[in-house]
mmCIF file of C-alpha atoms in Angstrom:
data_model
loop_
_atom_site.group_PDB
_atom_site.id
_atom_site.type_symbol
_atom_site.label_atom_id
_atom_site.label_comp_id
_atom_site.label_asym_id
_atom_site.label_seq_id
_atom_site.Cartn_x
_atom_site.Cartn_y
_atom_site.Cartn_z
ATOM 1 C CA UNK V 1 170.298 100.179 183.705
ATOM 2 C CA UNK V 2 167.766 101.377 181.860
ATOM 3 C CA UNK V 3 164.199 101.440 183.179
ATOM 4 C CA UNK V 4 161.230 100.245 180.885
ATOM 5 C CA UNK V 5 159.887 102.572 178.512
ATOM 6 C CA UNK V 6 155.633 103.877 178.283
ATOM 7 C CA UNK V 7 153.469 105.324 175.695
ATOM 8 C CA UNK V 8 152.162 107.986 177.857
ATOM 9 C CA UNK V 9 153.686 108.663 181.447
ATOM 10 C CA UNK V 10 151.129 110.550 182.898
ATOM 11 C CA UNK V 11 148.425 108.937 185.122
ATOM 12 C CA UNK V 12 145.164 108.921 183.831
ATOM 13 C CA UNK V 13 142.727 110.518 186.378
ATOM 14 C CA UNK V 14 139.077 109.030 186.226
ATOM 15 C CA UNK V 15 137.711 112.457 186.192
ATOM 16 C CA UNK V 16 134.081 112.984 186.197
ATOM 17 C CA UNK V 17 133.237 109.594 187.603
ATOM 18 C CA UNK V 18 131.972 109.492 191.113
ATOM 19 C CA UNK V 19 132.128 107.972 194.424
ATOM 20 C CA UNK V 20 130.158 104.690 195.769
ATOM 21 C CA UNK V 21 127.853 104.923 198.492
ATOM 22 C CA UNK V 22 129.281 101.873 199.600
ATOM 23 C CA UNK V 23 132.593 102.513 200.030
ATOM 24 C CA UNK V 24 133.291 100.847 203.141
ATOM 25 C CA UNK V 25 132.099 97.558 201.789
ATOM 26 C CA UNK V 26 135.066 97.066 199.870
ATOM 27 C CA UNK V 27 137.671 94.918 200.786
ATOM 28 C CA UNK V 28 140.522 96.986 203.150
ATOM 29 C CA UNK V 29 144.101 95.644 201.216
ATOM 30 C CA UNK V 30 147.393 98.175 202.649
ATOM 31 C CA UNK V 31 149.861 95.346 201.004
ATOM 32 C CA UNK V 32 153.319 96.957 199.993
ATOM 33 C CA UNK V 33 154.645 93.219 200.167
ATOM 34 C CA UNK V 34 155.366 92.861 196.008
ATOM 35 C CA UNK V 35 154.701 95.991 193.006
ATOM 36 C CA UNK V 36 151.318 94.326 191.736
ATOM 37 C CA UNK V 37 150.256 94.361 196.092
ATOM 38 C CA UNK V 38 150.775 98.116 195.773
ATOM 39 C CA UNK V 39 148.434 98.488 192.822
ATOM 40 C CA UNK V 40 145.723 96.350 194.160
ATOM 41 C CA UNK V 41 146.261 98.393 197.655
ATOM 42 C CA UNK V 42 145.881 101.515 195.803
ATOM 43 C CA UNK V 43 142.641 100.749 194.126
ATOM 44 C CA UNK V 44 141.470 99.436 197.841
ATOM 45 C CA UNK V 45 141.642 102.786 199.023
ATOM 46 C CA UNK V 46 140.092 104.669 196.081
ATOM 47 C CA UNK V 47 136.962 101.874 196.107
ATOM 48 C CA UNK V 48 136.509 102.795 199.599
ATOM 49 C CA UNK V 49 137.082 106.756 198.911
ATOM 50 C CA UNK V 50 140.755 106.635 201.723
ATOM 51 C CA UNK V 51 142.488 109.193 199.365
ATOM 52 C CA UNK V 52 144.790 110.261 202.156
ATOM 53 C CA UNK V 53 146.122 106.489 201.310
ATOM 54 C CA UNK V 54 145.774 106.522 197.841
ATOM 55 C CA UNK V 55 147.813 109.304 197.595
ATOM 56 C CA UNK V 56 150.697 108.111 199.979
ATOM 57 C CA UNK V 57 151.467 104.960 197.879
ATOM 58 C CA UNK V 58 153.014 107.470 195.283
ATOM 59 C CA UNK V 59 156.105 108.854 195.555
ATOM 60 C CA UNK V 60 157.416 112.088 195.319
ATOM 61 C CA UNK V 61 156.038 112.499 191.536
ATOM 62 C CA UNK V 62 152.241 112.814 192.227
ATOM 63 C CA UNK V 63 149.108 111.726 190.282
ATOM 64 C CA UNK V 64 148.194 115.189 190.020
ATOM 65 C CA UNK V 65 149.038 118.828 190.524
ATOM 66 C CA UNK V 66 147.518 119.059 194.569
ATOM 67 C CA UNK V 67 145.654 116.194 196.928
ATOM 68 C CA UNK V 68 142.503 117.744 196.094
ATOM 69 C CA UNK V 69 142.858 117.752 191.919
ATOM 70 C CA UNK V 70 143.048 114.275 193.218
ATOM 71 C CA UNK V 71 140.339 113.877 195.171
ATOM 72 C CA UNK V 72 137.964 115.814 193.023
ATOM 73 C CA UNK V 73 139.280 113.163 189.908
ATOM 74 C CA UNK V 74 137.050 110.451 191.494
ATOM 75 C CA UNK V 75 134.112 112.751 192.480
ATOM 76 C CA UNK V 76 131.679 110.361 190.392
ATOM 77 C CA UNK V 77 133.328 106.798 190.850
ATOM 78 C CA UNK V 78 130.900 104.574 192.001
ATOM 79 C CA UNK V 79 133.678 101.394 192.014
ATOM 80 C CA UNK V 80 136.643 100.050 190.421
ATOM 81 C CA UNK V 81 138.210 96.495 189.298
ATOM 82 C CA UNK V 82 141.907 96.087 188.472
ATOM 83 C CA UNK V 83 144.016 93.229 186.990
ATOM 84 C CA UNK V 84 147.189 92.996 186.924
ATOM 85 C CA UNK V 85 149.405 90.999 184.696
ATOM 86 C CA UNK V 86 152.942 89.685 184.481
ATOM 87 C CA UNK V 87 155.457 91.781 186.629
ATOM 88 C CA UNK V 88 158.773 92.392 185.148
ATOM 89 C CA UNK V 89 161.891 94.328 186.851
ATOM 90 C CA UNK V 90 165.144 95.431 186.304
ATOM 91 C CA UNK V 91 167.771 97.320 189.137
ATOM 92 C CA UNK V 92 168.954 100.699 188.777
ATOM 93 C CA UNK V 93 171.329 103.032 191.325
ATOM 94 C CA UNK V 94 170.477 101.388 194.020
ATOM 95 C CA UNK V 95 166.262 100.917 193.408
ATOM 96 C CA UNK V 96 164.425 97.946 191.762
ATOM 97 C CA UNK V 97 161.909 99.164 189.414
ATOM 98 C CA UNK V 98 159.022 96.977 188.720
ATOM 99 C CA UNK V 99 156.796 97.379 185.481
ATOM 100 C CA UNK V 100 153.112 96.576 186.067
ATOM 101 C CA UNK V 101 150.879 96.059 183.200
ATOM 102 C CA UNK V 102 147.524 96.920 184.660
ATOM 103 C CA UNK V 103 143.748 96.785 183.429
ATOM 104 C CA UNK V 104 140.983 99.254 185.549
ATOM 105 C CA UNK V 105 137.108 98.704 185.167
ATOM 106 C CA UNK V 106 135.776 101.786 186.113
ATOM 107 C CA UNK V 107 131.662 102.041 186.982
ATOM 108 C CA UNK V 108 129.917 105.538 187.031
ATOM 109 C CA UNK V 109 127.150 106.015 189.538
ATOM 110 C CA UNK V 110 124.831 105.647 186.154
ATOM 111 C CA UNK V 111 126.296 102.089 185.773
ATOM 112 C CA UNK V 112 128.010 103.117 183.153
ATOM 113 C CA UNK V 113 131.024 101.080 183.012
ATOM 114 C CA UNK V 114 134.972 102.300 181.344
ATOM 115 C CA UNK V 115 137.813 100.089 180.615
ATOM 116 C CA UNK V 116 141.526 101.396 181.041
ATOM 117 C CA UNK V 117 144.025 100.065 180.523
ATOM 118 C CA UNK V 118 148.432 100.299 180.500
ATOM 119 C CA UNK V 119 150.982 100.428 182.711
ATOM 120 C CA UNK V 120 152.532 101.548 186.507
ATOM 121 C CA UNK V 121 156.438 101.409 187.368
ATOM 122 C CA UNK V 122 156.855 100.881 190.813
ATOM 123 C CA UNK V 123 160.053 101.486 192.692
ATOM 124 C CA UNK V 124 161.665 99.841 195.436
ATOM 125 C CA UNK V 125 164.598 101.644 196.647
ATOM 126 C CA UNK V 126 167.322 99.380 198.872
ATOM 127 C CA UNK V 127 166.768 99.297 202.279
ATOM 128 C CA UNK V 128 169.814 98.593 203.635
ATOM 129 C CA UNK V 129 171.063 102.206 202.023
ATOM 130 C CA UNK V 130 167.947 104.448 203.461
ATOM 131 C CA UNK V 131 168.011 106.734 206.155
ATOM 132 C CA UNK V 132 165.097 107.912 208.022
ATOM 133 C CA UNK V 133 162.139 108.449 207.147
ATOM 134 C CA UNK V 134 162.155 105.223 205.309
ATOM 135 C CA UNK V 135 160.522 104.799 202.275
ATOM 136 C CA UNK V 136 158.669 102.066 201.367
ATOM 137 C CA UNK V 137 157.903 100.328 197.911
ATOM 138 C CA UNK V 138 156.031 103.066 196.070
ATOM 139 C CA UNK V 139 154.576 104.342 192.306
ATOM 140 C CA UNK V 140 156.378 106.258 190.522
ATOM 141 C CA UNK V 141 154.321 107.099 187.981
ATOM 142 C CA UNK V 142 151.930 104.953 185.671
ATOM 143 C CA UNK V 143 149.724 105.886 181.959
ATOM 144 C CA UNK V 144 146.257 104.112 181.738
ATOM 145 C CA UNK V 145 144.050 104.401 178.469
ATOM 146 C CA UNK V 146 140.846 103.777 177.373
ATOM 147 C CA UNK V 147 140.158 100.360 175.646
ATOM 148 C CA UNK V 148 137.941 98.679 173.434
ATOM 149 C CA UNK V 149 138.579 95.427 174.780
ATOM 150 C CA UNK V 150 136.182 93.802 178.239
ATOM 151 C CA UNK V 151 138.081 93.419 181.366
ATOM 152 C CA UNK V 152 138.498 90.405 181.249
ATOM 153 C CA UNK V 153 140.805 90.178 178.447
ATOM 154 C CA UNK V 154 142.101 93.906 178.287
ATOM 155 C CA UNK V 155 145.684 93.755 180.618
ATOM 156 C CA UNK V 156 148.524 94.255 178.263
ATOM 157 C CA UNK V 157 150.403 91.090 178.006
ATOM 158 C CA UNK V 158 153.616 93.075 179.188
ATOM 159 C CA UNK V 159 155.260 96.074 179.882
ATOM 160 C CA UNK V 160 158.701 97.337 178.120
ATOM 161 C CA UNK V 161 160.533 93.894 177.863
ATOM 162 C CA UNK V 162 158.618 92.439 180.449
ATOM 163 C CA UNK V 163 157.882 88.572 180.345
ATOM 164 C CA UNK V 164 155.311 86.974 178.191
ATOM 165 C CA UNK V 165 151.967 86.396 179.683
ATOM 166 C CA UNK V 166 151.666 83.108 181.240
ATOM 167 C CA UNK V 167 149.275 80.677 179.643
ATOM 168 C CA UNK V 168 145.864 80.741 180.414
ATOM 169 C CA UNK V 169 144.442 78.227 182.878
ATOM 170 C CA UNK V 170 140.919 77.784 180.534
ATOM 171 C CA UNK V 171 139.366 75.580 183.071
ATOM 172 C CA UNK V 172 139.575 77.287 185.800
ATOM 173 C CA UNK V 173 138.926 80.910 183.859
ATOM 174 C CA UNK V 174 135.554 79.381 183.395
ATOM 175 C CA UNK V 175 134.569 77.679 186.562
ATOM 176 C CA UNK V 176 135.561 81.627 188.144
ATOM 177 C CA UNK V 177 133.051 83.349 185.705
ATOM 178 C CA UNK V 178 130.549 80.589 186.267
ATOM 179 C CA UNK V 179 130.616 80.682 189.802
ATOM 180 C CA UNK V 180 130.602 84.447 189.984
ATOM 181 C CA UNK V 181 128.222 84.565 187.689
ATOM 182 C CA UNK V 182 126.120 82.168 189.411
ATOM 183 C CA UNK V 183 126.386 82.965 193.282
ATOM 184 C CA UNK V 184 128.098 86.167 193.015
ATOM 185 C CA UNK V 185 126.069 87.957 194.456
ATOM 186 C CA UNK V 186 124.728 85.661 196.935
ATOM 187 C CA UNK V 187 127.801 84.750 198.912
ATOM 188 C CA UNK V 188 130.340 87.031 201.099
ATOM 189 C CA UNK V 189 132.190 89.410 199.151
ATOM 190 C CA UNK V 190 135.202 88.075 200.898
ATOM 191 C CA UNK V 191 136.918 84.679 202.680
ATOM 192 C CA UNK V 192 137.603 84.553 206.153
ATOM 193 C CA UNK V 193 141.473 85.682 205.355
ATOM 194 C CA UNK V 194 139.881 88.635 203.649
ATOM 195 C CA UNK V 195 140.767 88.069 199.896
ATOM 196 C CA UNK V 196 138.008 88.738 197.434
ATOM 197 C CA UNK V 197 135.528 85.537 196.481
ATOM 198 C CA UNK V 198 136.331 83.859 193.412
ATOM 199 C CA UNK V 199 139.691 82.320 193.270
ATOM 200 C CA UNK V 200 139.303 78.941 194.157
ATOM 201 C CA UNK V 201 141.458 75.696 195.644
ATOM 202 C CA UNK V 202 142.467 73.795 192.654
ATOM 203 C CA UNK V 203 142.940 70.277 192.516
ATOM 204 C CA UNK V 204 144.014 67.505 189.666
ATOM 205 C CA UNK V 205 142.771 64.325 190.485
ATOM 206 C CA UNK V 206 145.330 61.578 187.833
ATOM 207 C CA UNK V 207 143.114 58.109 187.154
ATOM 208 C CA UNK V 208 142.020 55.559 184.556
ATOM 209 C CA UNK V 209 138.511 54.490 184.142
ATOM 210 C CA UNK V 210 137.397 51.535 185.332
ATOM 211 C CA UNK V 211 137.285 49.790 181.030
ATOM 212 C CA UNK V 212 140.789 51.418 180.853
ATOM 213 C CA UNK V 213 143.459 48.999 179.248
ATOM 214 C CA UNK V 214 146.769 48.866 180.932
ATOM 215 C CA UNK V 215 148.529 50.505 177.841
ATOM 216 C CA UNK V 216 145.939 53.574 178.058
ATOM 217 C CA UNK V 217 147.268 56.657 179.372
ATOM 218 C CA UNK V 218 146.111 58.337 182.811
ATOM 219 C CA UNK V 219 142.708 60.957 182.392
ATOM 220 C CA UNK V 220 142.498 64.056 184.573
ATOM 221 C CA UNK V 221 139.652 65.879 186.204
ATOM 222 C CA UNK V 222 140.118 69.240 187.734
ATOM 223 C CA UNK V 223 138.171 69.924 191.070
ATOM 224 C CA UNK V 224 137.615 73.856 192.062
ATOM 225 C CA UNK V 225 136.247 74.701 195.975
ATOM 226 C CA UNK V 226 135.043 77.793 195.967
ATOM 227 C CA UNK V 227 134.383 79.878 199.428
ATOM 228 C CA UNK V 228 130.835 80.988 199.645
ATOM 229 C CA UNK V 229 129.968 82.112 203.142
ATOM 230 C CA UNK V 230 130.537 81.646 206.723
ATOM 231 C CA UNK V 231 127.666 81.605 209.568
ATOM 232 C CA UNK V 232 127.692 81.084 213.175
ATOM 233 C CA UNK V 233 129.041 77.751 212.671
ATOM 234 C CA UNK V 234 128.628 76.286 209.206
ATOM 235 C CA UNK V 235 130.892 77.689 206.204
ATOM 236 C CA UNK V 236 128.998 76.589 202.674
ATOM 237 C CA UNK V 237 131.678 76.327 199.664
ATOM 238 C CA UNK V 238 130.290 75.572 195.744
ATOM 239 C CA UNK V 239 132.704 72.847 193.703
ATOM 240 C CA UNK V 240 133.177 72.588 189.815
ATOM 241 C CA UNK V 241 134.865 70.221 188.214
ATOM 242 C CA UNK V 242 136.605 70.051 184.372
ATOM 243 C CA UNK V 243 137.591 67.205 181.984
ATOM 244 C CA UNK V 244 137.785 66.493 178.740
ATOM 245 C CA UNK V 245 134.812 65.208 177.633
ATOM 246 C CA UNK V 246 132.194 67.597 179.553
ATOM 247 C CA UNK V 247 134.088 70.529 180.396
ATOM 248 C CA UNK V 248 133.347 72.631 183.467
ATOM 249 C CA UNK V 249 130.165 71.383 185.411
ATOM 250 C CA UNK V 250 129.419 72.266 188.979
ATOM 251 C CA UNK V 251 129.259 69.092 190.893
ATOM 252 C CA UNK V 252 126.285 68.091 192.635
ATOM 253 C CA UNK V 253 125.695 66.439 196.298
ATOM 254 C CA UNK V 254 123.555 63.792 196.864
ATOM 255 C CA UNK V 255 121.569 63.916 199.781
ATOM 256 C CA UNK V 256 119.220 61.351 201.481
ATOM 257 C CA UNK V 257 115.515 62.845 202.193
ATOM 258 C CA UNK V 258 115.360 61.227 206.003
ATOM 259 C CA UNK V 259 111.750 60.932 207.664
ATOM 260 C CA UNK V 260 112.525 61.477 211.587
ATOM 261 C CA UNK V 261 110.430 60.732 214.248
ATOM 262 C CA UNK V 262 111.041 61.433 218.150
ATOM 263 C CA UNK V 263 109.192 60.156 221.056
ATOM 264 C CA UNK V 264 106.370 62.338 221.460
ATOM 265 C CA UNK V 265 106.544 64.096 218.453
ATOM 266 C CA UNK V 266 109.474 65.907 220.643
ATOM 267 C CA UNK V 267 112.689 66.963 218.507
ATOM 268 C CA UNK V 268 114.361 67.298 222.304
ATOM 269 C CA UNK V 269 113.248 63.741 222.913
ATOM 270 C CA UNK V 270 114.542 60.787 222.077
ATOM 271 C CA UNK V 271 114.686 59.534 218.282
ATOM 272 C CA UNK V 272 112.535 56.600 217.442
ATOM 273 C CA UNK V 273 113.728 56.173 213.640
ATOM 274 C CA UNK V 274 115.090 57.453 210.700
ATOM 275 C CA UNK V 275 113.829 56.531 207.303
ATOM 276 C CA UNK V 276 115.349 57.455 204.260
ATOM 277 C CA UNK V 277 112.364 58.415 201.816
ATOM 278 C CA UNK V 278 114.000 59.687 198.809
ATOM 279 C CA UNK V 279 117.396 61.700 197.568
ATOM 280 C CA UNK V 280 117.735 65.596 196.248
ATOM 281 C CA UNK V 281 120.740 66.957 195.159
ATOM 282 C CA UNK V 282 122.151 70.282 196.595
ATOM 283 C CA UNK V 283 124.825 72.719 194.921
ATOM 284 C CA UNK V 284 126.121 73.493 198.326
ATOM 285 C CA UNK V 285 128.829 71.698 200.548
ATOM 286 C CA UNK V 286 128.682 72.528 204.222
ATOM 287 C CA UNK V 287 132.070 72.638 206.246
ATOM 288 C CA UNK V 288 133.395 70.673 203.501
ATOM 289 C CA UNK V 289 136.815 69.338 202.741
ATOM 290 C CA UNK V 290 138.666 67.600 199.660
ATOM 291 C CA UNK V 291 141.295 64.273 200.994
ATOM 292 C CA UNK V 292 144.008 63.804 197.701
ATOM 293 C CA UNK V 293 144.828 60.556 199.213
ATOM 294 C CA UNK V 294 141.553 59.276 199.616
ATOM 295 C CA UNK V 295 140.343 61.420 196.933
ATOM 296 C CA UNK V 296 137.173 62.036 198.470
ATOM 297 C CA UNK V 297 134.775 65.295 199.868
ATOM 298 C CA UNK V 298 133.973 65.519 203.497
ATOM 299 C CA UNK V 299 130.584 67.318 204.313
ATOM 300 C CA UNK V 300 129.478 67.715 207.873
ATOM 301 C CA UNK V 301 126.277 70.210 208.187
ATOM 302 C CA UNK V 302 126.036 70.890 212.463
ATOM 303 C CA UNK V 303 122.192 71.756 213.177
ATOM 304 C CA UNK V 304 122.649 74.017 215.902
ATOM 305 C CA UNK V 305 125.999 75.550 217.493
ATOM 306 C CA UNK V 306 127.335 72.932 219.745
ATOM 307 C CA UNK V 307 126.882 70.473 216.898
ATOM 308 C CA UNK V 308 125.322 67.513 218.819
ATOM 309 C CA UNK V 309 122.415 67.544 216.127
ATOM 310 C CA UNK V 310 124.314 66.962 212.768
ATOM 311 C CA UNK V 311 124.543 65.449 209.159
ATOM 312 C CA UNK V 312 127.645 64.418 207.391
ATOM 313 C CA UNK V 313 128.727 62.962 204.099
ATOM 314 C CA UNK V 314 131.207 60.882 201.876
ATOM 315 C CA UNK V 315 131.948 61.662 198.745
ATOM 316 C CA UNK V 316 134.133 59.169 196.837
ATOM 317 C CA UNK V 317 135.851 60.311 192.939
ATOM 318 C CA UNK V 318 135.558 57.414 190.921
ATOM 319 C CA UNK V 319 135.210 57.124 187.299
ATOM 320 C CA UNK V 320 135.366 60.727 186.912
ATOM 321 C CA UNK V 321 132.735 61.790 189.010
ATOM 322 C CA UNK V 322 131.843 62.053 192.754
ATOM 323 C CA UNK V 323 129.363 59.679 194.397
ATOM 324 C CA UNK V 324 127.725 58.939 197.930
ATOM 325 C CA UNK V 325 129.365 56.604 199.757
ATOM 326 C CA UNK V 326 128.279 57.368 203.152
ATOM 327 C CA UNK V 327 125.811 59.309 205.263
ATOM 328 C CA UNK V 328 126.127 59.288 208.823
ATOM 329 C CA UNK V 329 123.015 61.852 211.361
ATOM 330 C CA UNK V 330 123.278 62.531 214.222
ATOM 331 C CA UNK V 331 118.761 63.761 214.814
ATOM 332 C CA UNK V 332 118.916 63.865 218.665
ATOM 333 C CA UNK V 333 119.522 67.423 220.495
ATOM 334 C CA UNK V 334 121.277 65.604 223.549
ATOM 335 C CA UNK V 335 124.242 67.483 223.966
ATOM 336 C CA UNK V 336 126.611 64.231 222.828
ATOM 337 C CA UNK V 337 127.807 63.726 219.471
ATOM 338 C CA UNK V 338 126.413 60.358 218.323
ATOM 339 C CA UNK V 339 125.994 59.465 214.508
ATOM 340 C CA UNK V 340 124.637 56.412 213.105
ATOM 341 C CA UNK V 341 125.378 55.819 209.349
ATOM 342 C CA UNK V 342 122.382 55.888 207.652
ATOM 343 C CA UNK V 343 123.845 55.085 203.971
ATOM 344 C CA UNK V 344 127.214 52.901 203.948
ATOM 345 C CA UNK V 345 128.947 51.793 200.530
ATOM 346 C CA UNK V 346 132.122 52.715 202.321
ATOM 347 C CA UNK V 347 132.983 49.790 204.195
ATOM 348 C CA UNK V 348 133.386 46.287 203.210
ATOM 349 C CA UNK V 349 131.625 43.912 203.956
#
């Protein structure tokens, strides 16, 4: 069969922009699991200057005439993004070839930043007919151009008779920028399973309002967790949610202000009484967790590592929205877990 067809089919070399002094804080991906894995893989290894790696996930026609044309290419690179879009393939003597449509932003050392953007075809040849040394999933050769258009919106929709582009998910396109916008740089580059911040759990939570008639259809509000940062022993996440009416807002927590006092004026001691004073509102969830069934956010905050000191919350959807049901602290440092429910709307009565 025939493979899919380029405008230019020779890869575009970033030469003259050079390499990050921080190479080693990006993200390690060595994914050969899918054609788009590849291309992210190979952009791991060029943000973090492995060009030994870079090199190897191309076959035998090579990005350029010798490894160190290569190498010298990205002398000035400081970093650089990729997209990818939708993947399309077709088979051919016994190989798979996948067509990537891929978008590069490229930043100089000057923070001078360079959009590119085209295509990669990626081969996969069958392993059940290879001999060794076997050959993995590799490039086989890609064309990437300069374009006018930002990142964000510069992937080509296909490549060669690819599939059309999937629809954009608006919602969640914005809760990504505004939480990267927001607390991108103030939470871990990356999750605990090592994938880049920013994509978040999605959830669509179906209900009527409470003045809804019977004949009215069903509204929906989209909730997004996004991963901020792990510690010792407390992981923080930030939450949007979407509907119709406001669009995306990040959702707040409600929080009790609590006046505690210990025998003695000794937080080891013994707790004489909690008081709630006042409420704040925080944009951060602490070891938190969203219930579908219950439709309700989990917070529990420990105060030190073996988490008999601790503060906890109950967030119910109703009505659109999320609201405090239930507060439960635990204020003495006794080395047993023992909350008392300081705030209850949760139980009946």
């Amino acid at each position: 069969m025939k493979r899919a067809t380029f405008a230019a089919t020779v890869f575009f070399s970033l030469a003259g922009i050079g390499q990050s002094a921080l190479a080693a804080d990006a993200p390690y991906i060595d994914d050969r699991s899918s054609a788009d894995a590849v291309i992210r893989s190979l952009y791991s290894a060029i943000n973090r200057h492995e060009f030994a790696r870079a090199w190897g996930y191309f076959g035998d026609t090579k990005p350029a005439k010798d490894f160190n044309a290569f190498v010298k290419g990205y002398d000035g690179t400081d970093s650089v993004e990729v997209k990818t879009g939708a993947v399309s393939n077709e088979g051919a003597a016994g190989s798979i070839y996948y067509s990537v449509p891929v978008v590069i932003e490229a930043t100089d050392k000057k923070g001078e930043a360079k959009v590119f953007a085209g295509c990669y075809t990626v081969r996969q040849v069958n392993a059940q007919i290879q001999e060794p040394p076997f050959q993995p999933i590799f490039i086989d050769k890609g064309a990437l151009k300069p374009s006018t258009e930002d990142f964000d919106s510069a992937v080509p929709a296909s490549c060669g008779d690819g599939p059309p582009p999937p629809k954009k998910d608006e919602a969640l396109e914005q809760a990504k920028k505004a939480f990267l916008a927001t607390y991108g740089g103030q939470c871990d580059k990356q999750d605990p399973e090592g994938k880049p911040i920013g994509e978040p759990e999605a959830h669509s939570i179906h209900y009527k309002g409470k003045d809804a008639q019977p004949s009215d259809p069903e509204r929906e509000t989209r909730l997004f967790r996004f991963f901020c940062s792990m510690a010792a022993y407390n992981e923080t996440a930030v939450y949007y949610i979407a509907d119709d009416v406001n669009g995306v807002t990040q959702l707040q927590f409600t929080e009790p202000d609590l006046d505690i006092r210990y025998e003695n004026n000794n937080s080891e001691g013994k707790v004489e009484s909690i008081h709630i004073i006042g409420f704040k509102t925080s944009g951060w969830a602490t070891n938190s967790d969203y219930d579908d069934n219950t439709k309700t956010i989990t917070t529990s905050n420990k105060w030190r590592g073996v988490g008999d000191a601790s503060s906890s919350g109950t967030y119910l959807f109703r009505n659109g929205d999320f609201s405090l049901v239930q507060y439960d602290v635990d204020a003495s440092y006794d080395g047993e877990v023992n909350p008392q429910t300081v705030i209850d709307y949760n139980t009946a009565p």
